[in-house]
XYZ file of C-alpha atoms in Angstrom:
270
model
C 118.132 110.332 106.915
C 115.307 111.394 104.522
C 111.619 111.992 107.464
C 111.132 113.301 110.566
C 109.550 113.577 113.651
C 108.368 116.397 115.331
C 109.030 116.786 118.839
C 106.071 119.282 118.334
C 104.700 121.705 115.488
C 107.178 124.962 114.456
C 103.869 126.534 113.640
C 105.137 126.610 109.607
C 101.831 123.876 109.508
C 99.284 123.020 111.540
C 98.553 119.742 112.199
C 95.135 119.018 110.141
C 95.523 114.207 111.008
C 96.210 111.792 112.970
C 97.647 108.989 111.207
C 97.886 105.290 112.402
C 99.161 102.228 111.760
C 97.723 98.939 113.344
C 101.123 95.932 113.175
C 100.839 92.618 115.204
C 102.502 93.696 117.692
C 102.639 97.313 117.989
C 100.790 99.728 116.562
C 101.803 103.939 115.743
C 100.202 105.944 115.305
C 100.808 110.910 115.821
C 99.191 113.894 114.364
C 100.160 114.467 111.250
C 101.665 118.533 109.542
C 101.547 118.366 106.741
C 103.055 114.585 105.852
C 105.162 115.333 110.133
C 103.866 112.859 112.339
C 104.414 115.368 115.590
C 105.319 113.411 119.113
C 104.735 109.946 117.228
C 104.581 107.433 119.869
C 103.620 103.638 119.937
C 101.364 101.046 122.151
C 100.929 97.706 122.689
C 98.359 96.510 119.747
C 96.809 94.402 122.469
C 96.223 97.012 124.796
C 93.171 98.676 123.576
C 92.596 100.954 125.450
C 95.869 102.382 125.541
C 95.077 102.565 122.171
C 92.076 104.730 122.706
C 93.561 107.100 124.840
C 96.664 107.546 122.816
C 94.656 108.030 119.796
C 92.740 110.321 121.560
C 95.735 112.188 122.856
C 97.108 112.479 118.870
C 93.272 114.205 118.121
C 93.811 116.596 120.705
C 96.718 118.020 119.042
C 94.994 119.459 115.567
C 94.459 122.779 115.477
C 90.528 122.266 114.524
C 89.347 119.237 115.356
C 86.398 120.402 112.898
C 87.657 119.081 109.831
C 90.082 116.858 110.824
C 90.344 113.290 109.452
C 91.537 109.868 111.551
C 93.260 107.917 108.415
C 94.090 103.812 109.369
C 96.261 101.518 107.581
C 96.152 98.000 109.256
C 97.222 94.477 109.662
C 95.085 93.211 111.827
C 91.064 94.075 111.235
C 89.653 92.863 114.913
C 91.438 95.725 115.965
C 90.809 98.119 112.663
C 86.116 97.113 112.970
C 86.988 97.917 116.945
C 88.510 101.122 116.802
C 86.050 101.946 113.356
C 83.261 101.487 116.118
C 85.178 103.892 118.887
C 86.088 106.906 116.620
C 82.830 107.472 114.884
C 81.781 107.273 119.060
C 83.945 108.436 120.786
C 85.480 111.508 118.409
C 82.185 111.160 115.546
C 84.184 110.738 112.983
C 84.011 108.110 110.216
C 87.390 106.319 110.076
C 88.798 106.555 106.802
C 90.563 103.042 106.124
C 93.527 102.622 103.618
C 92.245 100.520 100.618
C 88.784 100.390 101.384
C 87.680 103.968 101.944
C 91.361 105.421 100.495
C 93.549 103.528 97.113
C 96.982 102.657 98.262
C 98.949 105.774 97.659
C 101.001 104.150 94.951
C 101.397 102.092 92.081
C 101.621 97.823 92.968
C 102.711 95.389 89.881
C 102.292 92.991 91.629
C 100.704 89.069 90.780
C 97.178 90.552 94.039
C 97.920 93.541 95.078
C 94.991 92.582 97.145
C 97.842 90.706 99.417
C 100.249 93.445 99.977
C 100.405 94.080 103.434
C 98.885 98.141 103.358
C 101.876 99.571 105.984
C 104.603 97.851 102.741
C 102.872 100.332 100.225
C 102.898 103.256 102.451
C 106.661 102.431 103.889
C 107.095 101.944 99.993
C 105.299 105.321 99.112
C 106.149 108.081 101.544
C 110.446 106.580 100.505
C 109.579 107.542 97.366
C 107.830 110.891 97.795
C 110.853 111.818 99.503
C 114.016 110.092 97.171
C 111.744 110.463 93.938
C 114.123 107.123 92.267
C 114.142 103.834 93.291
C 114.786 102.734 97.300
C 114.525 99.439 99.448
C 113.292 99.705 101.853
C 114.021 97.349 105.208
C 110.654 97.507 107.579
C 112.074 95.699 111.101
C 108.934 94.481 112.527
C 107.452 91.236 114.175
C 108.118 89.771 109.864
C 110.393 92.406 107.987
C 110.203 92.570 104.790
C 112.144 93.801 102.874
C 111.115 95.749 99.438
C 111.804 97.370 96.502
C 110.432 100.640 94.498
C 111.648 101.484 90.697
C 112.782 103.871 89.388
C 109.655 105.781 88.507
C 107.398 105.194 91.498
C 105.995 101.585 91.419
C 106.465 99.094 93.690
C 107.199 96.336 92.824
C 107.081 93.783 96.124
C 109.504 92.253 97.491
C 110.952 89.164 100.328
C 109.788 88.513 104.428
C 111.027 87.210 106.779
C 110.658 86.435 110.319
C 111.901 89.298 113.075
C 114.695 88.916 115.474
C 111.991 88.180 118.270
C 109.680 85.073 115.819
C 113.175 83.933 115.661
C 114.821 83.470 118.829
C 110.923 82.884 119.727
C 110.931 79.400 116.911
C 114.538 78.899 118.737
C 113.694 78.017 122.098
C 109.723 76.344 120.487
C 110.564 73.777 118.048
C 114.071 73.012 119.892
C 114.526 71.121 122.923
C 117.244 72.173 124.272
C 117.646 76.413 122.675
C 117.039 78.803 125.535
C 114.454 81.378 124.580
C 116.591 85.021 124.791
C 116.029 88.423 124.819
C 116.902 90.191 121.617
C 120.430 92.655 121.817
C 122.371 93.210 120.551
C 125.725 90.230 120.600
C 129.390 90.712 122.222
C 130.738 89.212 119.163
C 129.742 87.863 116.196
C 131.423 83.993 116.968
C 128.481 83.989 120.301
C 130.478 81.955 122.773
C 127.771 80.873 124.998
C 124.442 79.796 123.320
C 122.691 82.628 124.507
C 125.688 85.176 122.368
C 125.257 82.250 119.403
C 121.312 82.359 118.926
C 121.633 86.219 119.845
C 124.532 86.586 117.047
C 123.000 84.222 114.388
C 119.433 85.945 114.085
C 121.277 89.987 113.820
C 123.580 88.748 111.469
C 121.600 86.260 110.023
C 119.521 88.795 109.186
C 122.229 92.032 107.986
C 122.428 88.886 105.511
C 118.951 88.460 104.247
C 119.443 92.654 103.880
C 122.604 92.453 102.053
C 121.418 90.011 99.864
C 117.946 91.125 98.286
C 119.640 94.316 98.411
C 122.410 93.084 95.863
C 120.208 91.208 94.031
C 117.446 93.958 93.527
C 120.052 96.752 92.259
C 120.533 93.442 89.839
C 116.995 93.727 88.320
C 116.931 97.606 88.575
C 120.634 98.219 87.213
C 121.121 100.708 89.734
C 121.701 100.097 93.574
C 118.882 101.394 95.514
C 118.733 103.555 98.578
C 118.375 101.574 101.242
C 115.649 103.162 104.358
C 115.119 101.005 106.601
C 111.879 101.932 109.392
C 109.934 99.488 112.061
C 111.143 99.256 116.789
C 114.764 97.297 115.248
C 116.407 99.672 112.431
C 118.432 101.189 114.785
C 120.027 98.210 115.908
C 119.951 96.176 112.410
C 121.621 99.790 111.091
C 124.292 99.543 113.142
C 124.799 96.334 111.919
C 124.737 97.386 108.751
C 126.966 99.423 107.434
C 125.954 100.280 103.826
C 122.318 101.372 104.902
C 121.751 105.113 104.238
C 118.573 106.578 106.378
C 117.098 105.254 108.685
C 113.114 106.448 109.542
C 111.581 104.886 112.473
C 108.042 105.683 111.527
C 107.510 105.907 108.309
C 104.392 103.926 107.905
C 103.161 107.550 109.824
C 104.209 108.774 106.620
C 102.929 106.854 104.481
C 99.913 107.467 105.652
C 99.197 111.320 105.822
C 100.123 111.067 101.860
C 97.355 108.527 100.782
C 95.621 110.593 102.181
C 96.872 113.621 101.478
C 96.697 111.926 97.463
C 93.577 110.954 98.035
C 92.652 114.416 98.868
C 93.875 115.814 95.812
C 92.733 113.901 92.869
C 89.233 114.829 95.060
C 89.087 118.368 94.555
C 90.088 117.879 90.758
C 86.866 115.782 89.717
């Protein structure tokens, strides 16, 4: 592992911020001490009341609300704007949004940096901050992103693929006879029925994509990058990918905290 998420604060560093990562399907959040998430959780992004309740619970874990901050990375603008109003009204705080109020936590070397998902950069920055070497970060969510970071800590871009649930839904929606299959680990790579064939195809097909892309990144980098997996499907994929080096379930929250800490430090130096 390259990072930990603690069940409770052990007293060495007190939580002073709430980090939130609003994704297309799930939203992760936690109180954060240093860069460590305290009792992280995730809620359905469509359950706005649940999101507000979880934010309030995380806020309650802060050592003091006087100087506390709520910092968010978002892939869903409508939810972000709705949450902004609630944070200002209920918590008396201005919601700090990465890329709007806080710069991205690492240099981004792509054609149009403004189009890169904030969550992708946060995950990459958090991984590099701990490893300080070239790495590949695979985030298994609604979509799967496989991103590459150079040895000197620059986000180079990556690849985007359908996630496991999305692939299963697409096979059902765009074919005449294939059923909608719940994502589970296949019993055998050779599916003996349609359901197991779909499960095998979407899982091991994704494993093959991760392997192929990581090998191609290694060729470009001149070294084999440390492979970090995160996101809801990370543990299932890691069991099928013996070449995954680290699994960090809430890596994006560490990246959100890192962006905030860097911003605060730069402000203090100016």
